[in-house]
Short mmCIF file of C-alpha atoms and ligand atoms in Angstrom, two decimals:
data_model
loop_
_atom_site.label_atom_id
_atom_site.label_comp_id
_atom_site.label_asym_id
_atom_site.label_seq_id
_atom_site.Cartn_x
_atom_site.Cartn_y
_atom_site.Cartn_z
CA MET H 1 147.57 212.38 -36.04
CA LYS H 2 144.85 212.04 -38.67
CA VAL H 3 142.06 209.52 -38.18
CA ALA H 4 138.97 208.65 -40.22
CA ALA H 5 136.20 208.92 -37.64
CA GLN H 6 132.43 209.18 -37.43
CA ARG H 7 130.25 210.95 -34.85
CA ARG H 8 127.01 209.32 -35.95
CA TYR H 9 125.79 206.32 -37.88
CA GLY H 10 124.94 206.88 -41.52
CA GLY H 11 126.16 206.97 -45.11
CA PRO H 12 129.81 207.24 -46.20
CA GLU H 13 129.66 211.02 -45.68
CA VAL H 14 129.57 210.57 -41.87
CA ILE H 15 133.24 209.56 -41.96
CA THR H 16 135.50 212.59 -41.84
CA ILE H 17 139.21 213.14 -41.34
CA GLN H 18 139.87 214.44 -37.84
CA GLU H 19 142.94 215.35 -35.79
CA ARG H 20 143.48 213.36 -32.58
CA PRO H 21 146.41 213.08 -30.18
CA THR H 22 148.80 210.29 -31.14
CA PRO H 23 148.21 207.48 -28.63
CA VAL H 24 150.91 206.49 -26.17
CA PRO H 25 151.46 202.73 -25.91
CA GLY H 26 150.67 201.07 -22.58
CA ASP H 27 153.17 198.77 -20.86
CA ASP H 28 152.34 195.79 -23.08
CA GLU H 29 151.40 197.72 -26.21
CA VAL H 30 153.01 198.52 -29.52
CA LEU H 31 152.41 201.82 -31.32
CA VAL H 32 152.20 201.18 -35.04
CA GLN H 33 152.59 203.90 -37.64
CA VAL H 34 149.91 202.58 -39.97
CA HIS H 35 150.76 202.50 -43.67
CA ALA H 36 147.59 200.82 -44.87
CA SER H 37 144.25 199.46 -43.72
CA THR H 38 141.18 198.19 -45.52
CA VAL H 39 137.48 199.00 -45.97
CA THR H 40 135.18 195.98 -46.00
CA LEU H 41 131.46 195.30 -45.98
CA ALA H 42 131.82 194.74 -42.24
CA ASP H 43 133.12 198.33 -41.89
CA CYS H 44 130.14 199.55 -43.89
CA ALA H 45 127.81 197.62 -41.56
CA PHE H 46 129.46 199.27 -38.52
CA ARG H 47 129.37 202.69 -40.18
CA LYS H 48 125.62 202.62 -40.74
CA ALA H 49 124.65 200.29 -37.84
CA ASP H 50 122.93 197.95 -40.27
CA PRO H 51 122.07 195.31 -39.16
CA PHE H 52 120.74 196.87 -35.95
CA ILE H 53 122.57 194.32 -33.79
CA VAL H 54 125.79 196.25 -34.56
CA ARG H 55 124.60 198.86 -32.03
CA LEU H 56 124.93 196.31 -29.22
CA PHE H 57 128.69 196.19 -29.85
CA ALA H 58 129.42 199.61 -31.27
CA GLY H 59 127.12 201.90 -29.28
CA LEU H 60 123.33 202.08 -29.02
CA PHE H 61 122.72 205.70 -30.10
CA ARG H 62 126.07 206.81 -31.50
CA PRO H 63 129.25 204.95 -32.35
CA LYS H 64 131.58 204.35 -29.41
CA ILE H 65 133.90 202.60 -31.82
CA ASP H 66 134.25 205.68 -34.00
CA VAL H 67 137.47 204.83 -35.86
CA LEU H 68 136.94 201.74 -38.00
CA GLY H 69 139.59 199.59 -39.67
CA ASP H 70 140.46 196.04 -38.68
CA ASP H 71 143.56 195.30 -40.74
CA ILE H 72 146.74 197.20 -40.28
CA ALA H 73 150.11 197.08 -41.97
CA GLY H 74 152.79 199.50 -40.84
CA VAL H 75 155.96 200.12 -38.91
CA VAL H 76 156.47 200.01 -35.15
CA ALA H 77 156.96 203.58 -33.92
CA ALA H 78 157.21 202.96 -30.16
CA VAL H 79 156.85 200.10 -27.68
CA GLY H 80 155.71 199.90 -24.08
CA PRO H 81 158.30 199.03 -21.40
CA LYS H 82 157.17 195.40 -21.07
CA VAL H 83 157.20 194.65 -24.81
CA THR H 84 159.86 192.10 -25.78
CA GLN H 85 158.85 190.75 -29.18
CA PHE H 86 158.72 193.95 -31.23
CA SER H 87 161.16 196.81 -31.67
CA VAL H 88 160.93 200.26 -33.16
CA GLY H 89 161.28 199.99 -36.93
CA ASP H 90 159.79 196.48 -37.25
CA ARG H 91 157.47 196.14 -40.23
CA VAL H 92 154.26 194.50 -38.99
CA HIS H 93 150.81 193.44 -40.15
CA GLY H 94 147.72 192.01 -38.56
CA SER H 95 144.35 192.75 -37.04
CA ALA H 96 143.64 195.66 -34.73
CA GLY H 97 141.10 193.51 -32.87
CA ALA H 98 137.59 194.06 -31.56
CA ASN H 99 138.01 197.79 -30.93
CA LEU H 100 139.18 198.37 -34.52
CA GLY H 101 140.97 201.73 -34.92
CA GLY H 102 143.17 200.87 -37.88
CA MET H 103 141.94 203.76 -40.02
CA ALA H 104 144.38 206.16 -38.41
CA GLU H 105 147.95 207.29 -38.82
CA TYR H 106 148.87 205.51 -35.58
CA ALA H 107 147.26 202.66 -33.66
CA CYS H 108 148.15 200.92 -30.38
CA LEU H 109 147.94 197.14 -30.41
CA LYS H 110 148.61 194.65 -27.63
CA GLU H 111 151.92 192.88 -28.03
CA ALA H 112 150.03 189.60 -27.58
CA GLY H 113 147.45 190.55 -30.21
CA ALA H 114 146.96 189.27 -33.74
CA MET H 115 150.04 190.96 -35.16
CA VAL H 116 153.27 189.59 -36.65
CA LYS H 117 156.34 190.97 -38.39
CA ALA H 118 155.89 191.27 -42.14
CA PRO H 119 157.97 188.99 -44.37
CA PRO H 120 161.15 190.72 -45.59
CA GLY H 121 160.66 192.45 -48.90
CA GLN H 122 156.88 192.24 -48.75
CA ASP H 123 155.24 195.54 -49.73
CA LEU H 124 153.20 196.73 -46.74
CA VAL H 125 150.34 198.33 -48.66
CA PRO H 126 148.78 195.14 -50.10
CA LEU H 127 149.13 193.54 -46.65
CA GLY H 128 146.80 196.26 -45.37
CA GLY H 129 143.88 194.32 -46.80
CA LEU H 130 145.04 190.73 -46.48
CA SER H 131 144.68 189.77 -42.81
CA TYR H 132 140.91 190.30 -42.79
CA ALA H 133 140.37 188.06 -45.81
CA TYR H 134 142.93 185.45 -44.78
CA LEU H 135 141.87 185.24 -41.12
CA THR H 136 138.34 184.57 -42.37
CA ALA H 137 139.13 182.20 -45.24
CA MET H 138 141.69 180.04 -43.41
CA PRO H 139 139.41 178.77 -40.61
CA PHE H 140 136.62 178.11 -43.10
CA ILE H 141 138.79 176.16 -45.54
CA ARG H 142 141.08 174.35 -43.08
CA ASP H 143 139.00 173.92 -39.90
CA GLU H 144 135.37 173.82 -41.06
CA GLY H 145 135.79 172.42 -44.57
CA LYS H 146 138.76 170.24 -43.58
CA VAL H 147 139.81 170.51 -47.20
CA LYS H 148 142.24 167.78 -48.26
CA PRO H 149 143.90 166.65 -51.46
CA GLY H 150 141.41 165.58 -54.11
CA ASP H 151 138.41 167.31 -52.54
CA ARG H 152 136.17 169.15 -54.93
CA VAL H 153 135.60 172.62 -53.51
CA LEU H 154 133.27 175.31 -54.86
CA ILE H 155 133.85 178.92 -53.85
CA ASN H 156 130.87 181.25 -54.40
CA GLY H 157 131.84 184.93 -54.54
CA ALA H 158 135.28 183.88 -55.73
CA GLY H 159 136.30 187.45 -56.55
CA SER H 160 135.54 188.81 -53.09
CA SER H 161 138.26 189.54 -50.57
CA ILE H 162 137.55 186.31 -48.75
CA GLY H 163 136.86 184.32 -51.92
CA ALA H 164 140.16 185.31 -53.53
CA VAL H 165 142.10 183.98 -50.54
CA ALA H 166 139.84 180.92 -50.24
CA ILE H 167 140.67 179.86 -53.81
CA GLN H 168 144.38 180.01 -53.01
CA LEU H 169 144.03 178.13 -49.73
CA ALA H 170 141.80 175.42 -51.20
CA ARG H 171 144.41 174.93 -53.92
CA TYR H 172 147.17 174.90 -51.31
CA PHE H 173 145.38 172.07 -49.46
CA GLY H 174 145.21 170.11 -52.71
CA ALA H 175 141.60 170.61 -53.75
CA GLU H 176 140.13 170.82 -57.22
CA VAL H 177 138.60 174.29 -57.12
CA THR H 178 135.53 175.61 -58.90
CA ALA H 179 135.17 179.38 -58.69
CA VAL H 180 131.78 181.07 -59.05
CA ALA H 181 131.70 184.77 -59.89
CA SER H 182 130.77 187.24 -62.61
CA ALA H 183 132.60 186.66 -65.89
CA ARG H 184 134.82 189.71 -65.38
CA HIS H 185 136.47 187.89 -62.46
CA GLU H 186 137.34 184.70 -64.39
CA THR H 187 140.90 185.74 -65.25
CA LEU H 188 141.58 186.59 -61.62
CA ALA H 189 140.03 183.36 -60.30
CA ARG H 190 142.07 181.22 -62.69
CA ALA H 191 145.25 183.19 -61.93
CA LEU H 192 144.69 182.43 -58.24
CA GLY H 193 144.41 178.71 -58.96
CA ALA H 194 140.80 177.89 -59.82
CA ASP H 195 140.57 174.78 -62.02
CA HIS H 196 137.03 175.53 -63.17
CA PHE H 197 134.96 178.66 -63.46
CA ILE H 198 131.19 179.21 -63.38
CA ASP H 199 129.86 182.56 -64.56
CA ARG H 200 127.09 183.05 -62.03
CA HIS H 201 125.00 185.02 -64.54
CA ALA H 202 125.12 182.17 -67.06
CA GLU H 203 124.76 179.13 -64.78
CA ASP H 204 123.18 178.53 -61.38
CA PHE H 205 125.70 176.33 -59.53
CA THR H 206 122.97 175.03 -57.22
CA ARG H 207 121.61 173.02 -60.17
CA ARG H 208 124.70 170.81 -60.19
CA ARG H 209 124.17 167.42 -58.56
CA ASP H 210 126.33 165.54 -56.02
CA SER H 211 129.40 167.39 -57.21
CA PHE H 212 131.22 169.01 -54.31
CA ASP H 213 132.76 168.00 -50.99
CA VAL H 214 132.72 171.61 -49.82
CA ILE H 215 130.69 174.61 -50.97
CA PHE H 216 132.07 177.77 -49.40
CA ASP H 217 129.85 180.79 -49.97
CA ALA H 218 132.37 183.52 -49.23
CA VAL H 219 129.76 186.24 -49.75
CA GLY H 220 126.74 184.51 -48.20
CA LYS H 221 124.47 184.99 -51.20
CA SER H 222 123.18 181.41 -51.48
CA SER H 223 121.61 179.05 -48.94
CA HIS H 224 122.08 175.52 -47.68
CA ALA H 225 118.57 174.62 -48.77
CA ARG H 226 119.25 175.60 -52.39
CA SER H 227 122.84 174.37 -52.52
CA ALA H 228 122.54 171.01 -50.75
CA ALA H 229 121.80 169.01 -53.91
CA ALA H 230 125.11 170.14 -55.38
CA LEU H 231 126.96 168.63 -52.40
CA LYS H 232 128.16 165.07 -52.34
CA GLN H 233 126.74 162.89 -49.56
CA GLY H 234 128.51 163.97 -46.35
CA GLY H 235 129.62 167.22 -47.97
CA ILE H 236 129.44 170.55 -46.18
CA TYR H 237 128.01 173.96 -47.09
CA LEU H 238 129.78 176.85 -45.38
CA THR H 239 128.70 180.47 -45.30
CA THR H 240 130.14 183.71 -43.92
CA VAL H 241 126.80 185.45 -43.52
CA PRO H 242 124.15 184.71 -40.86
CA SER H 243 120.61 183.85 -41.96
CA TRP H 244 117.60 182.30 -40.26
CA GLY H 245 118.02 179.29 -42.55
CA ILE H 246 121.57 178.47 -41.48
CA PHE H 247 120.78 179.16 -37.80
CA TRP H 248 117.82 176.78 -37.96
CA LEU H 249 119.91 174.11 -39.68
CA MET H 250 122.63 174.42 -37.03
CA LEU H 251 120.08 174.30 -34.21
CA THR H 252 118.48 171.18 -35.63
CA GLY H 253 121.45 168.91 -36.14
CA GLY H 254 123.52 170.76 -38.71
CA GLN H 255 122.55 168.58 -41.66
CA ARG H 256 119.66 167.56 -43.92
CA GLY H 257 119.82 164.26 -45.72
CA GLY H 258 123.53 163.89 -45.01
CA LYS H 259 124.38 167.31 -46.46
CA ARG H 260 125.89 169.41 -43.69
CA GLY H 261 125.85 173.19 -43.28
CA LYS H 262 127.56 175.71 -41.02
CA LEU H 263 128.07 179.41 -40.38
CA ALA H 264 131.34 180.22 -38.63
CA THR H 265 132.19 183.50 -36.92
CA THR H 266 135.88 183.69 -37.50
CA GLY H 267 136.31 187.22 -36.18
CA LEU H 268 135.57 185.96 -32.66
CA ARG H 269 138.51 183.53 -32.54
CA PRO H 270 141.11 184.05 -29.79
CA GLU H 271 143.83 186.55 -30.69
CA LEU H 272 146.52 183.93 -30.15
CA ASP H 273 144.92 181.62 -32.73
CA LYS H 274 144.79 184.47 -35.21
CA ARG H 275 148.40 185.30 -34.51
CA GLY H 276 149.41 181.68 -35.13
CA ASP H 277 147.56 181.79 -38.43
CA LEU H 278 149.31 185.03 -39.38
CA GLU H 279 152.64 183.24 -38.88
CA ILE H 280 151.37 180.59 -41.29
CA LEU H 281 150.30 183.37 -43.67
CA ASN H 282 153.83 184.72 -43.66
CA ALA H 283 155.14 181.30 -44.65
CA LEU H 284 152.52 181.03 -47.40
CA LEU H 285 153.46 184.49 -48.69
CA GLU H 286 157.11 183.56 -48.75
CA GLN H 287 156.35 180.33 -50.64
CA GLY H 288 154.14 182.23 -53.08
CA ALA H 289 151.19 180.01 -52.16
CA VAL H 290 149.12 183.06 -51.19
CA ARG H 291 149.35 186.55 -52.56
CA PRO H 292 147.35 189.62 -51.74
CA VAL H 293 144.82 190.81 -54.30
CA THR H 294 144.32 194.56 -54.26
CA ASP H 295 141.45 195.93 -56.28
CA ARG H 296 141.95 199.63 -55.61
CA THR H 297 143.85 201.86 -53.26
CA PHE H 298 142.43 205.09 -51.86
CA PRO H 299 144.27 207.77 -49.90
CA LEU H 300 142.92 208.31 -46.38
CA ALA H 301 141.41 211.62 -47.47
CA ARG H 302 139.12 209.71 -49.87
CA ILE H 303 137.86 207.21 -47.30
CA ALA H 304 134.19 208.00 -47.99
CA GLU H 305 134.75 207.14 -51.65
CA ALA H 306 136.31 203.84 -50.60
CA HIS H 307 133.17 203.04 -48.56
CA ARG H 308 130.95 203.90 -51.53
CA TYR H 309 132.95 201.61 -53.79
CA VAL H 310 132.93 198.69 -51.34
CA GLU H 311 129.15 198.98 -51.06
CA THR H 312 128.77 198.36 -54.78
CA GLU H 313 129.72 194.73 -53.93
CA THR H 314 131.62 194.45 -57.21
CA LYS H 315 135.21 194.58 -56.06
CA ALA H 316 137.83 191.95 -56.75
CA GLY H 317 139.95 191.35 -53.67
CA ASP H 318 140.71 194.17 -51.28
CA VAL H 319 140.13 197.89 -51.13
CA VAL H 320 143.15 199.31 -49.36
CA VAL H 321 143.31 202.73 -47.74
CA VAL H 322 146.79 204.19 -47.81
CA MET H 323 147.93 206.52 -45.05
CA PRO H 324 149.76 209.75 -45.90
CA VAL H 325 153.15 208.29 -44.81
CA ALA H 326 152.92 205.61 -47.50
CA GLU H 327 151.45 207.70 -50.31
CA ALA H 328 154.64 209.29 -51.61
CA PRO H 329 156.67 206.07 -52.02
CA LEU H 330 153.62 204.53 -53.62
CA ARG H 331 153.51 207.18 -56.30
CA LEU H 332 157.24 206.83 -56.88
CA ALA H 333 156.83 203.09 -57.27
CA GLY H 334 153.99 203.68 -59.73
CA HIS H 335 151.82 201.37 -57.67
CA ALA H 336 148.58 200.50 -59.42
CA ALA H 337 145.67 198.28 -58.52
CA ASP H 338 146.97 194.73 -58.68
CA ILE H 339 144.21 192.38 -59.60
CA ALA H 340 145.72 189.41 -61.30
CA GLY H 341 149.08 189.76 -59.57
N1 LIG K 1 131.53 184.94 -40.74
C1 LIG K 1 132.56 185.72 -40.48
O1 LIG K 1 133.27 185.54 -39.49
C2 LIG K 1 132.88 186.85 -41.42
C3 LIG K 1 134.13 187.49 -41.30
C4 LIG K 1 134.41 188.50 -42.20
C5 LIG K 1 133.47 188.87 -43.17
N2 LIG K 1 132.27 188.25 -43.22
C6 LIG K 1 131.28 188.59 -44.27
O2 LIG K 1 131.71 187.98 -45.47
C7 LIG K 1 131.08 188.62 -46.55
C8 LIG K 1 132.05 188.73 -47.71
O3 LIG K 1 133.02 189.69 -47.39
P1 LIG K 1 134.08 190.20 -48.46
O4 LIG K 1 134.74 191.37 -47.85
O5 LIG K 1 134.92 189.08 -48.94
O6 LIG K 1 133.10 190.66 -49.65
P2 LIG K 1 133.44 191.62 -50.87
O7 LIG K 1 134.86 191.49 -51.26
O8 LIG K 1 132.96 193.00 -50.57
O9 LIG K 1 132.47 190.99 -51.97
C9 LIG K 1 132.44 191.54 -53.25
C10 LIG K 1 132.14 190.40 -54.21
O10 LIG K 1 130.82 189.94 -54.01
C11 LIG K 1 130.43 189.30 -55.22
N3 LIG K 1 128.97 189.25 -55.30
C12 LIG K 1 128.12 190.30 -55.20
N4 LIG K 1 126.86 189.84 -55.30
C13 LIG K 1 126.94 188.48 -55.46
C14 LIG K 1 125.97 187.45 -55.62
N5 LIG K 1 124.64 187.71 -55.63
N6 LIG K 1 126.41 186.17 -55.73
C15 LIG K 1 127.73 185.89 -55.72
N7 LIG K 1 128.70 186.84 -55.57
C16 LIG K 1 128.29 188.12 -55.46
C17 LIG K 1 131.04 190.16 -56.32
O11 LIG K 1 131.53 189.29 -57.30
P3 LIG K 1 130.90 189.11 -58.75
O12 LIG K 1 130.56 190.50 -59.22
O13 LIG K 1 131.99 188.44 -59.49
O14 LIG K 1 129.72 188.25 -58.60
C18 LIG K 1 132.26 190.82 -55.65
O15 LIG K 1 133.47 190.28 -56.12
C19 LIG K 1 130.56 189.95 -46.02
O16 LIG K 1 129.15 189.92 -45.94
C20 LIG K 1 131.19 190.05 -44.64
O17 LIG K 1 130.38 190.77 -43.73
C21 LIG K 1 131.96 187.25 -42.37
#
């Protein structure tokens, strides 16, 4: 099978297409023929070992986790003898887990992992980018923000993978949503349910006063210190990206002047919790409350180009890498980047 793998840390060019033996599923594993996976900023961080701390997980001198790719969407090709919940031919989607490995034609996942059957009729390719964004946005919006009807929620980086899902979830929980992004992402943000839009190049949202119950910085480009004044008393600032400022705030009581702040690490949640949330995602997809947002698709052979594009930090929604098995039907279907749905 073909995999996108790297032998050393570095720029996008270190990722090359290699041939590997197709894995054989263990007793409790499912072999998935992957149709699509995604490239994210987290993949780029792993690829180049920046920040340095990545080396503690991925290998000190060279990558032990050499096939990246967290999300997978595909079709079950084989199951281990103890597997009861999946059968050959099932269409599935989810997260490959801590060892990644989704950027390959086949991947073995634990039956008890963060994987569910795909909703009937749902195109697999856009799902190849959705789990990552959804499994991040959902715990932030529901568990940390505790968003409820009538809350005023601001999403910074509203066009990002995580931001695009966060808008939809905040709306689903009944909030009045303000999206912050570059002007070119306004149409998308409003199509996803944003009530208000701030062009971040024209207005600094941190200058608003006592306006929001929740500020969710999906791209971690702001800070609690600068954003706190825009929160209502008792409001919470949430960020996806670690910084000394948010660590210090969390170590010293988690709030200043009644304006709370938190970083959550959603990737570290138990697999069973993620799986439960993927079941909820399926229901949301079927209701039309959440839809995937695909910025661009790249064939596996152009994986380095996908990394380069993701690193521009300009994308809207997900960059999906399509495996050879799914390329031909895609062309027949005339699939094109779906931004506004
Ligand atoms: N904490 C966790 O557990 C966790 C889990 C997963 C990911 N993450 C992190 O979450 C972050 C976001 O990931 P993602 O994949 O959603 O990002 P992404 O899709 O790659 O973000 C691209 C977006 O960033 C926006 N952007 C760029 N510079 C900006 C700025 N200065 N201010 C506001 N927006 C800006 C751009 O929008 P505009 O051009 O419209 O401004 C673009 O739409 C990453 O750093 C990732 O590592 C954290």
